[in-house]
Short mmCIF file of N, CA and C in Angstrom, two decimals:
data_model
loop_
_atom_site.label_atom_id
_atom_site.label_comp_id
_atom_site.label_asym_id
_atom_site.label_seq_id
_atom_site.Cartn_x
_atom_site.Cartn_y
_atom_site.Cartn_z
N UNK A 4 127.96 89.20 39.24
CA UNK A 4 127.25 88.82 40.24
C UNK A 4 127.65 87.93 41.48
N UNK A 5 129.15 88.31 41.41
CA UNK A 5 129.49 87.41 42.90
C UNK A 5 129.39 88.98 43.76
N UNK A 6 129.26 90.09 43.60
CA UNK A 6 128.81 91.44 44.57
C UNK A 6 127.78 90.71 45.07
N UNK A 7 126.89 90.77 44.29
CA UNK A 7 125.48 90.94 44.78
C UNK A 7 125.56 89.59 45.81
N UNK A 8 125.91 88.80 45.00
CA UNK A 8 125.64 87.42 46.21
C UNK A 8 126.13 87.75 47.78
N UNK A 9 127.42 88.20 47.65
CA UNK A 9 127.51 88.96 48.82
C UNK A 9 127.41 89.81 49.73
N UNK A 10 126.98 90.86 48.55
CA UNK A 10 125.87 91.80 49.81
C UNK A 10 124.16 91.13 50.20
N UNK A 11 123.59 89.97 49.25
CA UNK A 11 122.96 89.70 50.13
C UNK A 11 122.79 88.72 50.90
N UNK A 12 124.35 88.08 50.93
CA UNK A 12 124.68 86.91 51.79
C UNK A 12 124.60 87.59 53.51
N UNK A 13 125.64 88.84 53.27
CA UNK A 13 125.21 89.89 53.99
C UNK A 13 123.95 90.64 54.62
N UNK A 14 123.45 90.67 53.94
CA UNK A 14 122.28 91.95 54.55
C UNK A 14 121.42 90.11 54.81
N UNK A 15 121.39 88.90 54.73
CA UNK A 15 120.41 88.30 54.94
C UNK A 15 121.47 87.73 56.39
N UNK A 16 122.34 87.76 56.42
CA UNK A 16 123.39 87.42 57.51
C UNK A 16 122.79 88.19 58.68
N UNK A 17 122.67 89.73 58.81
CA UNK A 17 122.39 90.63 59.33
C UNK A 17 121.25 90.20 59.38
N UNK A 18 119.91 90.12 59.13
CA UNK A 18 118.82 90.26 59.20
C UNK A 18 118.47 89.21 59.65
N UNK A 19 118.65 87.92 59.87
CA UNK A 19 118.72 86.50 60.33
C UNK A 19 119.70 86.80 61.63
N UNK A 20 120.64 87.24 61.94
CA UNK A 20 121.32 87.84 63.43
C UNK A 20 119.93 88.57 64.42
N UNK A 21 119.58 89.57 63.42
CA UNK A 21 118.96 90.49 63.96
C UNK A 21 117.40 89.66 64.96
N UNK A 22 117.13 88.78 64.07
CA UNK A 22 115.54 87.84 64.11
C UNK A 22 116.34 87.03 65.13
N UNK A 23 117.46 86.60 65.19
CA UNK A 23 117.59 85.31 66.28
C UNK A 23 118.03 86.46 67.76
N UNK A 24 118.73 87.33 67.69
CA UNK A 24 118.76 87.99 68.79
C UNK A 24 117.40 88.51 69.37
N UNK A 25 116.54 88.71 68.18
CA UNK A 25 115.03 89.38 68.74
C UNK A 25 114.27 87.88 69.58
N UNK A 26 114.77 87.15 69.05
CA UNK A 26 113.76 85.34 69.16
C UNK A 26 114.46 85.46 70.61
N UNK A 27 115.70 85.20 71.24
CA UNK A 27 116.49 85.17 72.64
C UNK A 27 116.58 86.33 73.47
N UNK A 28 116.24 87.43 72.54
CA UNK A 28 115.29 88.36 73.73
C UNK A 28 114.27 88.12 74.32
N UNK A 29 113.40 87.88 73.53
CA UNK A 29 111.50 87.18 73.57
C UNK A 29 111.87 85.96 74.80
N UNK A 30 112.55 85.06 74.54
CA UNK A 30 112.65 84.24 75.78
C UNK A 30 113.05 84.59 76.94
N UNK A 31 114.08 85.39 76.84
CA UNK A 31 114.91 85.71 77.99
C UNK A 31 113.87 86.75 78.54
N UNK A 32 112.89 87.42 78.23
CA UNK A 32 111.78 88.63 78.19
C UNK A 32 110.59 87.68 79.51
N UNK A 33 110.50 86.05 78.71
CA UNK A 33 109.16 85.35 78.83
C UNK A 33 109.50 84.69 80.34
N UNK A 34 110.74 83.91 80.04
CA UNK A 34 111.58 83.45 81.89
C UNK A 34 111.20 84.61 82.82
N UNK A 35 111.77 85.58 82.24
CA UNK A 35 112.05 86.85 83.71
C UNK A 35 110.65 87.41 83.92
N UNK A 36 109.57 87.35 83.00
CA UNK A 36 108.04 87.22 83.42
C UNK A 36 107.52 86.56 84.46
N UNK A 37 108.05 85.06 83.80
CA UNK A 37 107.09 83.60 84.83
C UNK A 37 107.48 84.26 86.03
N UNK A 38 109.06 84.22 86.25
CA UNK A 38 109.72 83.97 87.60
C UNK A 38 109.01 84.77 88.42
N UNK A 39 109.31 86.52 87.59
CA UNK A 39 108.48 87.78 88.58
C UNK A 39 106.73 87.37 88.94
N UNK A 40 106.04 86.13 87.90
CA UNK A 40 104.78 85.81 88.64
C UNK A 40 105.00 84.84 89.69
N UNK A 41 106.29 84.25 89.47
CA UNK A 41 106.08 83.52 91.06
C UNK A 41 106.53 83.91 92.05
N UNK A 42 107.49 85.28 92.42
CA UNK A 42 107.82 85.83 92.93
C UNK A 42 106.72 86.70 93.88
N UNK A 43 106.20 86.94 92.95
CA UNK A 43 104.91 87.67 93.07
C UNK A 43 104.06 87.19 93.53
N UNK A 44 103.52 85.71 93.23
CA UNK A 44 102.42 84.87 93.75
C UNK A 44 103.08 84.29 95.23
N UNK A 45 104.38 84.11 95.49
CA UNK A 45 105.25 83.51 97.06
C UNK A 45 104.73 84.76 98.06
N UNK A 46 104.88 86.39 97.49
CA UNK A 46 104.93 87.27 97.84
C UNK A 46 103.47 87.74 98.85
N UNK A 47 102.28 86.90 97.73
CA UNK A 47 100.73 87.32 98.00
C UNK A 47 100.84 86.33 99.33
N UNK A 48 101.36 85.11 98.70
CA UNK A 48 101.18 84.33 99.93
C UNK A 48 101.51 85.07 101.38
N UNK A 49 102.54 85.37 101.20
CA UNK A 49 104.00 85.86 102.53
C UNK A 49 102.77 86.64 102.99
N UNK A 50 102.30 87.81 102.24
CA UNK A 50 101.39 88.60 102.85
C UNK A 50 99.74 87.98 103.42
N UNK A 51 99.55 86.88 103.08
CA UNK A 51 97.97 86.79 103.44
C UNK A 51 98.69 85.73 104.83
N UNK A 52 99.74 85.47 104.94
CA UNK A 52 100.04 84.45 105.76
C UNK A 52 100.05 84.97 106.80
N UNK A 53 100.92 86.74 107.04
CA UNK A 53 101.04 87.67 107.53
C UNK A 53 99.61 87.90 108.33
N UNK A 54 99.19 88.13 107.87
CA UNK A 54 97.81 88.43 107.80
C UNK A 54 96.69 87.87 108.68
N UNK A 55 96.79 86.68 108.54
CA UNK A 55 95.84 86.09 109.60
C UNK A 55 96.56 85.70 110.73
N UNK A 56 98.03 85.85 110.66
CA UNK A 56 98.95 85.63 112.15
C UNK A 56 98.73 87.19 112.84
N UNK A 57 98.64 88.39 111.89
CA UNK A 57 98.28 89.46 113.00
C UNK A 57 97.29 89.63 113.61
N UNK A 58 96.02 89.10 112.36
CA UNK A 58 94.50 88.84 113.47
C UNK A 58 94.56 87.67 114.61
N UNK A 59 95.57 86.73 114.43
CA UNK A 59 95.27 85.69 116.00
C UNK A 59 96.26 86.53 116.87
N UNK A 60 97.19 87.18 116.40
CA UNK A 60 98.05 87.91 117.56
C UNK A 60 97.27 89.29 118.37
N UNK A 61 96.22 89.95 117.24
CA UNK A 61 95.05 90.65 117.90
C UNK A 61 94.33 90.41 118.93
N UNK A 62 93.69 88.82 118.64
CA UNK A 62 92.22 88.29 119.28
C UNK A 62 93.49 87.89 120.32
N UNK A 63 94.52 87.27 120.40
CA UNK A 63 94.89 86.89 122.32
C UNK A 63 95.19 88.65 122.49
N UNK A 64 95.64 89.39 122.21
CA UNK A 64 96.08 90.65 123.12
C UNK A 64 94.54 90.82 123.30
N UNK A 65 93.47 90.71 123.16
CA UNK A 65 92.23 91.64 122.98
C UNK A 65 91.83 90.57 124.86
N UNK A 66 92.23 89.29 123.95
CA UNK A 66 91.94 88.54 124.99
C UNK A 66 92.49 88.55 126.32
N UNK A 67 93.66 89.23 126.28
CA UNK A 67 94.98 89.47 127.51
C UNK A 67 94.12 90.57 128.08
N UNK A 68 93.67 91.53 127.50
CA UNK A 68 93.71 92.68 128.15
C UNK A 68 92.72 92.94 128.98
N UNK A 69 91.80 91.55 128.66
CA UNK A 69 90.12 91.48 129.01
C UNK A 69 90.58 90.60 130.47
N UNK A 70 90.78 89.92 130.49
CA UNK A 70 91.89 89.21 131.56
C UNK A 70 92.51 89.98 132.49
N UNK A 71 93.07 90.78 132.17
CA UNK A 71 93.75 92.18 133.33
C UNK A 71 92.77 92.44 133.82
N UNK A 72 91.82 92.73 132.63
CA UNK A 72 90.98 93.98 133.32
C UNK A 72 90.11 93.07 134.31
N UNK A 73 89.84 92.08 134.11
CA UNK A 73 89.14 90.96 134.89
C UNK A 73 89.78 90.80 136.20
N UNK A 74 90.42 90.38 136.55
CA UNK A 74 91.85 90.35 137.05
C UNK A 74 92.14 91.65 138.47
N UNK A 75 91.92 92.43 137.60
CA UNK A 75 92.10 93.55 137.96
C UNK A 75 90.58 94.14 139.12
N UNK A 76 89.28 94.14 138.66
CA UNK A 76 88.02 94.06 139.54
C UNK A 76 88.25 92.93 140.61
N UNK A 77 88.87 91.60 140.29
CA UNK A 77 88.42 91.12 141.37
C UNK A 77 89.59 90.96 142.45
N UNK A 78 90.60 92.00 142.16
CA UNK A 78 91.83 92.14 143.42
C UNK A 78 90.90 93.27 143.86
N UNK A 79 90.32 94.23 143.18
CA UNK A 79 89.79 95.17 143.60
C UNK A 79 88.36 95.12 144.78
N UNK A 80 88.36 93.78 144.49
CA UNK A 80 86.87 93.44 145.22
C UNK A 80 87.39 92.21 146.69
N UNK A 81 88.38 92.01 146.56
CA UNK A 81 89.20 91.46 147.81
C UNK A 81 89.26 92.37 148.82
#
């Protein structure tokens, strides 16, 4: 009876340890996934802001080219 109890306790301890390990790993993965989601969200916001900045910069560049073209035409007419 004593040997069976020891083997059962040992097996229970091993199974319990494995379950606790799996739970800890699962919680760690969930935290990593949440942090990854936050980082992806920040990246998407940054890309969106960069696209808006790029579009406004392109608009200003086009306006500058138009103004330079008009100045060149005015200069030739003088």
